[in-house]
mmCIF file of C-alpha atoms in Angstrom:
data_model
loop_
_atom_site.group_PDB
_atom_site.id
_atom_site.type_symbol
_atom_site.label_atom_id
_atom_site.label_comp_id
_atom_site.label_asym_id
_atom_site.label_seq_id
_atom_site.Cartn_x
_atom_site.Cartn_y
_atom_site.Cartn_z
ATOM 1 C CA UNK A 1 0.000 0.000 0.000
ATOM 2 C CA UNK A 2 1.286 3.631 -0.858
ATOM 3 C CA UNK A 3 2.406 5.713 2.217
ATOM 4 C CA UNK A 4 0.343 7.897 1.941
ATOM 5 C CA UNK A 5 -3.130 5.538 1.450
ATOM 6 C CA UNK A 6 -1.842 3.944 4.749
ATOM 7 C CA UNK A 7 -1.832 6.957 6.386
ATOM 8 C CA UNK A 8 -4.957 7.355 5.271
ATOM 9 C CA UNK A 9 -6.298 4.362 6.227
ATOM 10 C CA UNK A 10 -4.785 4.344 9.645
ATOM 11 C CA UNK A 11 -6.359 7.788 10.388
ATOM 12 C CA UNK A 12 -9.817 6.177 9.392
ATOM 13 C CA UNK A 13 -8.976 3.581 12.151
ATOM 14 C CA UNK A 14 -8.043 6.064 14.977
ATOM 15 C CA UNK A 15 -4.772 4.631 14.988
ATOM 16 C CA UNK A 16 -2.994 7.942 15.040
ATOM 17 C CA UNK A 17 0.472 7.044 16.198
ATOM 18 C CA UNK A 18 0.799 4.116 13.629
ATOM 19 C CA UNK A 19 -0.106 6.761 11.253
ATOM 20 C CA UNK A 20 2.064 9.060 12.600
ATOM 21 C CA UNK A 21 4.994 6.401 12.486
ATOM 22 C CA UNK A 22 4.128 5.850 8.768
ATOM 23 C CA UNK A 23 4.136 9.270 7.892
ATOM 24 C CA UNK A 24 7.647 9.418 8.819
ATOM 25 C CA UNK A 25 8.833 6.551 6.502
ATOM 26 C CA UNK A 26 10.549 8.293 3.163
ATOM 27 C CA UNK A 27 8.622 7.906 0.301
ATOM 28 C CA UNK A 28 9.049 5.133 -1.557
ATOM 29 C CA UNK A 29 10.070 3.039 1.037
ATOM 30 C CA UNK A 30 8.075 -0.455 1.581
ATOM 31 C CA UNK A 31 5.311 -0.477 4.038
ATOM 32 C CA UNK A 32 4.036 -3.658 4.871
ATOM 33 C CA UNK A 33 0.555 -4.454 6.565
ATOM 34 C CA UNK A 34 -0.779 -7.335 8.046
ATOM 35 C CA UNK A 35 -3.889 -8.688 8.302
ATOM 36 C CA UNK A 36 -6.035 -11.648 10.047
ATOM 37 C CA UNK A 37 -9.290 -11.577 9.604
ATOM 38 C CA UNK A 38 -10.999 -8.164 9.994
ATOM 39 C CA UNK A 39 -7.638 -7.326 11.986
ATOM 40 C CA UNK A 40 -5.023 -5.117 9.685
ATOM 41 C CA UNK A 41 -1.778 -3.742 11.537
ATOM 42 C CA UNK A 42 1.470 -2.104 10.546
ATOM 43 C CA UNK A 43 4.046 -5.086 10.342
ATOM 44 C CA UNK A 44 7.469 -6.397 9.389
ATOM 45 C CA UNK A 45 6.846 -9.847 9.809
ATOM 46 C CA UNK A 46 7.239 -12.839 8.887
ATOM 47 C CA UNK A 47 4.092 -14.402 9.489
ATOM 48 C CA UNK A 48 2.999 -17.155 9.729
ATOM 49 C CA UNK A 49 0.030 -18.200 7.739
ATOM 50 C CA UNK A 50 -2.039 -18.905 10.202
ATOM 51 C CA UNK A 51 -2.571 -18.111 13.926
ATOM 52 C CA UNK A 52 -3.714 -21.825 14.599
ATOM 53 C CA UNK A 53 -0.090 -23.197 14.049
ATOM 54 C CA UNK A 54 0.664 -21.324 17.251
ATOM 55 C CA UNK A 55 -0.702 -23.875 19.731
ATOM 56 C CA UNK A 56 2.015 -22.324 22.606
ATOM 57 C CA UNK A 57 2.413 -19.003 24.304
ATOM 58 C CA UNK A 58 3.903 -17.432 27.143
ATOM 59 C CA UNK A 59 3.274 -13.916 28.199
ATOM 60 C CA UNK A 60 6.637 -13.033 28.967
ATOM 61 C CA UNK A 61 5.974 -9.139 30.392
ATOM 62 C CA UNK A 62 4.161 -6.110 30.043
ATOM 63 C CA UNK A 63 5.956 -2.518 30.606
ATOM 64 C CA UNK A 64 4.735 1.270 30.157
ATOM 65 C CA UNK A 65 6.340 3.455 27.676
ATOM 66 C CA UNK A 66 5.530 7.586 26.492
ATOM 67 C CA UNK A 67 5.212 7.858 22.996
ATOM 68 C CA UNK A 68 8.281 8.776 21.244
ATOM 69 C CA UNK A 69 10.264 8.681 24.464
ATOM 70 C CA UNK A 70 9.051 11.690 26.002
ATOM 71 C CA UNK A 71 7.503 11.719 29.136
ATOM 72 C CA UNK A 72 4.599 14.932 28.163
ATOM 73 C CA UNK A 73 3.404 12.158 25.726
ATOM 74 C CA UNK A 74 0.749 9.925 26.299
ATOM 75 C CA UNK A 75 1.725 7.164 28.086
ATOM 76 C CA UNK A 76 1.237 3.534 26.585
ATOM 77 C CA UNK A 77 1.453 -0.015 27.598
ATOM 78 C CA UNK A 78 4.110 -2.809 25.652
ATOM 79 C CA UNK A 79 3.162 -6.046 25.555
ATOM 80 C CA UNK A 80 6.046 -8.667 25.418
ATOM 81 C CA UNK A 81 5.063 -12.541 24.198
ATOM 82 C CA UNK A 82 6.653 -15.535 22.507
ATOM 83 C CA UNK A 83 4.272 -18.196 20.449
ATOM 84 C CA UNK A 84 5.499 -21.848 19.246
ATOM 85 C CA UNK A 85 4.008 -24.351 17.858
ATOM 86 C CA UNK A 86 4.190 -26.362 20.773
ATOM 87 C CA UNK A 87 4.875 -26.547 24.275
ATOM 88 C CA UNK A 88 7.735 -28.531 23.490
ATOM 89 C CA UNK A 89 9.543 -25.657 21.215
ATOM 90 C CA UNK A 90 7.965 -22.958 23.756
ATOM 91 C CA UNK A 91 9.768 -24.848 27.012
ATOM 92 C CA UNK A 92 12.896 -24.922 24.580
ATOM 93 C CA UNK A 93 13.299 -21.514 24.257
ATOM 94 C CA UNK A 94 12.539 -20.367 27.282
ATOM 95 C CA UNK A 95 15.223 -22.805 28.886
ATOM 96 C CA UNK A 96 17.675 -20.759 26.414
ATOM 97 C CA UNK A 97 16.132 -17.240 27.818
ATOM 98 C CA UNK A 98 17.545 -19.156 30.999
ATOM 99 C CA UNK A 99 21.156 -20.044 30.694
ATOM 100 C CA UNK A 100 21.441 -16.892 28.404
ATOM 101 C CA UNK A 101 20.731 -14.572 31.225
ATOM 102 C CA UNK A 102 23.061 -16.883 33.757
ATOM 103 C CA UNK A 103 25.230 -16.352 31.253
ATOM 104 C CA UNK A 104 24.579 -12.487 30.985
ATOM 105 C CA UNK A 105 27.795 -10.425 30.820
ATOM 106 C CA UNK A 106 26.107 -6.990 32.558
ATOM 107 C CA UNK A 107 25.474 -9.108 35.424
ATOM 108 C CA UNK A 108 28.851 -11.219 35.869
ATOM 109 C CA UNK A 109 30.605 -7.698 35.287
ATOM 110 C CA UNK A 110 29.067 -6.602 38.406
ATOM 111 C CA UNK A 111 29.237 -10.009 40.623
ATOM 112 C CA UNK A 112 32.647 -10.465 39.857
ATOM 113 C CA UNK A 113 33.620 -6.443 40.287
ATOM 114 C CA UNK A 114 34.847 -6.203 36.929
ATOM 115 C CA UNK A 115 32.918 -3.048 35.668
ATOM 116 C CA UNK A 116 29.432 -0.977 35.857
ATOM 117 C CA UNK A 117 27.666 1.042 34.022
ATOM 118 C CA UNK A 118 25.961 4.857 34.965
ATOM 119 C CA UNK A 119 22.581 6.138 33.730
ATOM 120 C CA UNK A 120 24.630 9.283 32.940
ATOM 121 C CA UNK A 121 26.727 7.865 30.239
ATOM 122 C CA UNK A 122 24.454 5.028 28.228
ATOM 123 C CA UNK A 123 26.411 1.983 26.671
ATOM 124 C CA UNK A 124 29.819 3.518 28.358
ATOM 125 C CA UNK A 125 31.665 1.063 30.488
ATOM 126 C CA UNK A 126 33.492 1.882 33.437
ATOM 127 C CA UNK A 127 36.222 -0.293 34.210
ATOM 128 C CA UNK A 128 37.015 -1.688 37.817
ATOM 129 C CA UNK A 129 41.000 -2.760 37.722
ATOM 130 C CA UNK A 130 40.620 -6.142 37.705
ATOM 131 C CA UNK A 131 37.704 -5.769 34.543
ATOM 132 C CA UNK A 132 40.193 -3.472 33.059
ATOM 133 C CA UNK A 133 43.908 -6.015 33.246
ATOM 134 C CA UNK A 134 40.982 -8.694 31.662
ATOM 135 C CA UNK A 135 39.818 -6.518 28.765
ATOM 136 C CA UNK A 136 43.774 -5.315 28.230
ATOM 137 C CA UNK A 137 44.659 -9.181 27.979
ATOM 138 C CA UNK A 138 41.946 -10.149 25.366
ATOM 139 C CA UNK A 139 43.307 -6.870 23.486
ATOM 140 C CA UNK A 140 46.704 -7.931 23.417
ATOM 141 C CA UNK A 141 45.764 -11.577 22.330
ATOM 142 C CA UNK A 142 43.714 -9.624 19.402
ATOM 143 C CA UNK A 143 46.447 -7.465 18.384
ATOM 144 C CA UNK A 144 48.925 -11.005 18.241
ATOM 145 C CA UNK A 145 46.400 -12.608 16.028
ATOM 146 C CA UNK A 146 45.218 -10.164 13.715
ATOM 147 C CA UNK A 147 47.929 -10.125 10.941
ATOM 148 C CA UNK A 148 47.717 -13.578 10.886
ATOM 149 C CA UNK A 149 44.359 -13.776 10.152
ATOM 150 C CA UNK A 150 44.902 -10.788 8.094
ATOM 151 C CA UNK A 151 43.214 -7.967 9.787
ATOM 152 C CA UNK A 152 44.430 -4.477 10.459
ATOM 153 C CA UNK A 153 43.553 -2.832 13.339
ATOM 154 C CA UNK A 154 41.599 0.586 12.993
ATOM 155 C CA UNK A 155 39.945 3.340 15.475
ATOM 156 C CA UNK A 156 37.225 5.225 15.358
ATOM 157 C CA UNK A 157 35.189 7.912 17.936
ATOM 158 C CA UNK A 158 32.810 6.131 20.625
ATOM 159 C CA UNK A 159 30.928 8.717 20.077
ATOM 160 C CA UNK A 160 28.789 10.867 17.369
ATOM 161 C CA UNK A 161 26.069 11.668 15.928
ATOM 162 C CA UNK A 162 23.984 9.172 13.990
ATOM 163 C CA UNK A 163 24.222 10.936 10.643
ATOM 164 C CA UNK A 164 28.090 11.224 10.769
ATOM 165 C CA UNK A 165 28.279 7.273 10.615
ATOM 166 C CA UNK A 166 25.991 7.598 7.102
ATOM 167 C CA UNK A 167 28.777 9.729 5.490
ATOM 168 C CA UNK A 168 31.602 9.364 3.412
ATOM 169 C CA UNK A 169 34.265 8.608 3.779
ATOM 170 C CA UNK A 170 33.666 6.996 7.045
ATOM 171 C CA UNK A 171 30.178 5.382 5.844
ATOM 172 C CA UNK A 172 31.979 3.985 3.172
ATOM 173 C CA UNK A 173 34.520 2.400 5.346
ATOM 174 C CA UNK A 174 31.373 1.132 8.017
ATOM 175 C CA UNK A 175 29.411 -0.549 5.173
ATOM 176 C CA UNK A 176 32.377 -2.115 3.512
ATOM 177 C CA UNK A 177 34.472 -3.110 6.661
ATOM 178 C CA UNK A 178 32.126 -3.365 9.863
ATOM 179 C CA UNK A 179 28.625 -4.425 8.060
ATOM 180 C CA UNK A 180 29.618 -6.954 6.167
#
């Protein structure tokens, strides 16, 4: 469907934030919609073909969020959930969700005193010394095996803005050498 039908259609619906969020796709640019039954929503899929085959489900959690991130927005509720096609599948995932978070490196950092993180700095680590001789020691061993495998070692700023990482030449570099 054309952007600007779906917008349309969306409006029709009262479903003014999914038009809102399609408005703001560049022309031209796929939008894909997805329907069962009378039911149509904005969607990326896959799909499957039919919500029968999903004979398992878990809730998994529900959390508020304000639209767009900012708290003078309305304030709406996620809904988090996993579907299988059978209990068998659904208890095999779940047992991964498991061991993956046992295995989670945010909270070993911390239990073993190795680094944290700050709400004033996103995504930054901050190294505790014995985190820091551990991280140093898998650098070295990187730096030894590199040419061998033959990869060169480049740098580049933790941070800047998003459109700076779009641009040449450094976008050229990303796409060809970090994307692929």
């Amino acid at each position: 469907m054309p952007r600007d039908e779906a917008v349309q259609f969306f409006k029709k619906l009262g479903e003014y934030y999914k038009a809102e969020i399609i408005a703001a796709i560049p022309a031209g640019d796929a939008i894909s919609l997805y329907g069962q039954g009378d039911w149509v929503d904005l969607c990326r899929g896959p799909h499957v073909p039919s919500t029968g085959k999903l004979r398992a489900f878990k809730l998994m959690k529900v959390a508020g969020a304000y639209w767009r991130g900012d708290s003078k927005n309305e304030m709406l509720q996620r809904i988090y959930g996993t579907a299988w096609p059978d209990e068998k599948q659904l208890k095999a995932y779940l047992t991964r969700l498991e061991e993956a978070e046992k295995r989670d490196h945010r909270k070993i950092g911390k239990e073993q005193d190795l680094f944290h993180f700050q709400e004033e700095a996103p995504g930054a680590v901050f190294w505790h010394p014995k985190g820091w001789t551990v991280f140093q020691t898998l650098i070295d061993y990187m730096r030894k095996r590199q040419p061998a495998a033959g990869f060169q070692e480049v740098n580049a700023p933790e941070v800047m803005t998003c459109a700076c990482g779009n641009s040449r030449p450094f976008g050229e570099v990303r796409r060809k050498h970090v994307l692929h």
